[in-house]
Amino acid sequence: MAIVLVMSADRVHLHHMDEFNFQAPAEVYASRGRGASKRPMTFHRFDNAAEAVRFVIETLPPEMLYGTVMEIGEARFLGNDIKRLYSSDEYPFQRAVSI
């Protein structure tokens, strides 16, 4: 069972992959790499987290991964967390890329 680190407004905690809800609505904030506050950011809203994860991994250029944050409610998932979600056994879509 994989675990991801989840940040919320007031704390950081571990989240078990088997508890992750790929059907929850998600928002993605993407920019190019670290130091993103000085670079333009794009925003995308998705009906479910599975679509958001697919967009980040399969559509965004790889160099944007580390400047990307996915939000589900108050939980925030960073680039490496999104990669782990995409690689998890629970991910509901067929993968187009191997990471």
PDB file of C-alpha atoms in Angstrom:
ATOM      1  CA  MET A   1       0.000   0.000   0.000  1.00  0.00           C
ATOM      2  CA  ALA A   2       1.487   3.351  -1.060  1.00  0.00           C
ATOM      3  CA  ILE A   3       1.397   6.454   1.098  1.00  0.00           C
ATOM      4  CA  VAL A   4       1.514  10.086  -0.003  1.00  0.00           C
ATOM      5  CA  LEU A   5       2.301  13.184   2.010  1.00  0.00           C
ATOM      6  CA  VAL A   6      -0.684  15.557   2.054  1.00  0.00           C
ATOM      7  CA  MET A   7      -0.519  19.200   3.069  1.00  0.00           C
ATOM      8  CA  SER A   8      -3.596  21.056   4.246  1.00  0.00           C
ATOM      9  CA  ALA A   9      -3.991  24.620   5.424  1.00  0.00           C
ATOM     10  CA  ASP A  10      -2.981  23.843   8.993  1.00  0.00           C
ATOM     11  CA  ARG A  11      -1.034  20.575   8.957  1.00  0.00           C
ATOM     12  CA  VAL A  12       0.850  17.919   7.020  1.00  0.00           C
ATOM     13  CA  HIS A  13      -0.201  14.275   7.254  1.00  0.00           C
ATOM     14  CA  LEU A  14       0.252  10.939   5.524  1.00  0.00           C
ATOM     15  CA  HIS A  15      -2.527   9.687   3.295  1.00  0.00           C
ATOM     16  CA  HIS A  16      -2.951   5.995   2.429  1.00  0.00           C
ATOM     17  CA  MET A  17      -3.532   5.377  -1.270  1.00  0.00           C
ATOM     18  CA  ASP A  18      -6.388   2.967  -0.618  1.00  0.00           C
ATOM     19  CA  GLU A  19      -8.227   5.880   1.042  1.00  0.00           C
ATOM     20  CA  PHE A  20      -7.673   8.309  -1.839  1.00  0.00           C
ATOM     21  CA  ASN A  21     -10.859   9.280  -3.669  1.00  0.00           C
ATOM     22  CA  PHE A  22     -10.126   9.505  -7.392  1.00  0.00           C
ATOM     23  CA  GLN A  23     -13.750  10.644  -7.917  1.00  0.00           C
ATOM     24  CA  ALA A  24     -13.432  13.832  -5.837  1.00  0.00           C
ATOM     25  CA  PRO A  25     -13.377  17.167  -7.739  1.00  0.00           C
ATOM     26  CA  ALA A  26      -9.863  18.560  -8.116  1.00  0.00           C
ATOM     27  CA  GLU A  27      -8.072  21.730  -9.128  1.00  0.00           C
ATOM     28  CA  VAL A  28      -4.609  21.928 -10.660  1.00  0.00           C
ATOM     29  CA  TYR A  29      -2.282  24.914 -10.443  1.00  0.00           C
ATOM     30  CA  ALA A  30       0.672  24.476 -12.770  1.00  0.00           C
ATOM     31  CA  SER A  31       3.777  26.524 -13.482  1.00  0.00           C
ATOM     32  CA  ARG A  32       7.270  25.827 -14.721  1.00  0.00           C
ATOM     33  CA  GLY A  33       9.393  24.325 -11.968  1.00  0.00           C
ATOM     34  CA  ARG A  34      10.491  25.575  -8.598  1.00  0.00           C
ATOM     35  CA  GLY A  35      10.377  29.276  -7.822  1.00  0.00           C
ATOM     36  CA  ALA A  36       6.976  29.315  -9.457  1.00  0.00           C
ATOM     37  CA  SER A  37       5.828  32.489  -7.732  1.00  0.00           C
ATOM     38  CA  LYS A  38       7.816  34.484 -10.304  1.00  0.00           C
ATOM     39  CA  ARG A  39       6.458  32.554 -13.270  1.00  0.00           C
ATOM     40  CA  PRO A  40       3.008  32.504 -14.892  1.00  0.00           C
ATOM     41  CA  MET A  41       0.621  29.922 -13.473  1.00  0.00           C
ATOM     42  CA  THR A  42      -2.260  28.113 -15.155  1.00  0.00           C
ATOM     43  CA  PHE A  43      -5.390  26.847 -13.436  1.00  0.00           C
ATOM     44  CA  HIS A  44      -7.559  23.881 -14.410  1.00  0.00           C
ATOM     45  CA  ARG A  45     -10.644  22.469 -12.693  1.00  0.00           C
ATOM     46  CA  PHE A  46     -11.596  18.793 -13.077  1.00  0.00           C
ATOM     47  CA  ASP A  47     -14.747  16.851 -12.233  1.00  0.00           C
ATOM     48  CA  ASN A  48     -12.595  14.175 -10.621  1.00  0.00           C
ATOM     49  CA  ALA A  49      -9.068  13.708  -9.345  1.00  0.00           C
ATOM     50  CA  ALA A  50      -8.331  10.861 -11.771  1.00  0.00           C
ATOM     51  CA  GLU A  51      -8.728  13.267 -14.708  1.00  0.00           C
ATOM     52  CA  ALA A  52      -6.564  15.841 -12.934  1.00  0.00           C
ATOM     53  CA  VAL A  53      -3.799  13.288 -12.326  1.00  0.00           C
ATOM     54  CA  ARG A  54      -3.955  12.158 -15.967  1.00  0.00           C
ATOM     55  CA  PHE A  55      -3.736  15.775 -17.161  1.00  0.00           C
ATOM     56  CA  VAL A  56      -0.684  16.520 -15.014  1.00  0.00           C
ATOM     57  CA  ILE A  57       1.241  13.419 -16.053  1.00  0.00           C
ATOM     58  CA  GLU A  58       0.134  12.940 -19.655  1.00  0.00           C
ATOM     59  CA  THR A  59      -0.481  16.497 -20.881  1.00  0.00           C
ATOM     60  CA  LEU A  60       1.766  18.923 -19.038  1.00  0.00           C
ATOM     61  CA  PRO A  61       5.423  19.099 -20.060  1.00  0.00           C
ATOM     62  CA  PRO A  62       7.562  17.074 -17.609  1.00  0.00           C
ATOM     63  CA  GLU A  63       9.459  20.175 -16.445  1.00  0.00           C
ATOM     64  CA  MET A  64       6.194  21.558 -15.039  1.00  0.00           C
ATOM     65  CA  LEU A  65       5.661  18.644 -12.641  1.00  0.00           C
ATOM     66  CA  TYR A  66       7.595  20.183  -9.758  1.00  0.00           C
ATOM     67  CA  GLY A  67       5.767  23.497 -10.056  1.00  0.00           C
ATOM     68  CA  THR A  68       2.350  21.826 -10.023  1.00  0.00           C
ATOM     69  CA  VAL A  69      -0.057  21.496  -7.118  1.00  0.00           C
ATOM     70  CA  MET A  70      -3.306  19.534  -7.157  1.00  0.00           C
ATOM     71  CA  GLU A  71      -5.922  20.546  -4.603  1.00  0.00           C
ATOM     72  CA  ILE A  72      -8.788  18.369  -3.436  1.00  0.00           C
ATOM     73  CA  GLY A  73     -10.751  20.215  -0.803  1.00  0.00           C
ATOM     74  CA  GLU A  74      -8.092  21.569   1.539  1.00  0.00           C
ATOM     75  CA  ALA A  75      -5.553  18.828   0.750  1.00  0.00           C
ATOM     76  CA  ARG A  76      -2.646  19.676  -1.548  1.00  0.00           C
ATOM     77  CA  PHE A  77      -0.656  17.167  -3.567  1.00  0.00           C
ATOM     78  CA  LEU A  78       2.720  18.142  -5.015  1.00  0.00           C
ATOM     79  CA  GLY A  79       4.418  16.798  -8.145  1.00  0.00           C
ATOM     80  CA  ASN A  80       5.906  13.640  -6.625  1.00  0.00           C
ATOM     81  CA  ASP A  81       2.602  12.874  -4.893  1.00  0.00           C
ATOM     82  CA  ILE A  82       0.781  13.174  -8.224  1.00  0.00           C
ATOM     83  CA  LYS A  83       3.306  10.782  -9.806  1.00  0.00           C
ATOM     84  CA  ARG A  84       2.641   8.251  -7.029  1.00  0.00           C
ATOM     85  CA  LEU A  85      -1.121   8.575  -7.562  1.00  0.00           C
ATOM     86  CA  TYR A  86      -0.667   7.946 -11.295  1.00  0.00           C
ATOM     87  CA  SER A  87       1.486   4.881 -10.568  1.00  0.00           C
ATOM     88  CA  SER A  88      -0.800   3.436  -7.907  1.00  0.00           C
ATOM     89  CA  ASP A  89      -2.789   0.239  -8.410  1.00  0.00           C
ATOM     90  CA  GLU A  90      -5.937   2.208  -7.559  1.00  0.00           C
ATOM     91  CA  TYR A  91      -5.518   4.654 -10.474  1.00  0.00           C
ATOM     92  CA  PRO A  92      -8.691   4.015 -12.546  1.00  0.00           C
ATOM     93  CA  PHE A  93      -7.482   4.808 -16.099  1.00  0.00           C
ATOM     94  CA  GLN A  94      -5.132   3.029 -18.460  1.00  0.00           C
ATOM     95  CA  ARG A  95      -1.716   4.720 -18.326  1.00  0.00           C
ATOM     96  CA  ALA A  96      -0.349   6.313 -21.488  1.00  0.00           C
ATOM     97  CA  VAL A  97       3.134   6.889 -20.113  1.00  0.00           C
ATOM     98  CA  SER A  98       5.403   4.978 -17.772  1.00  0.00           C
ATOM     99  CA  ILE A  99       7.065   6.981 -15.046  1.00  0.00           C
TER     100      ILE A  99
END
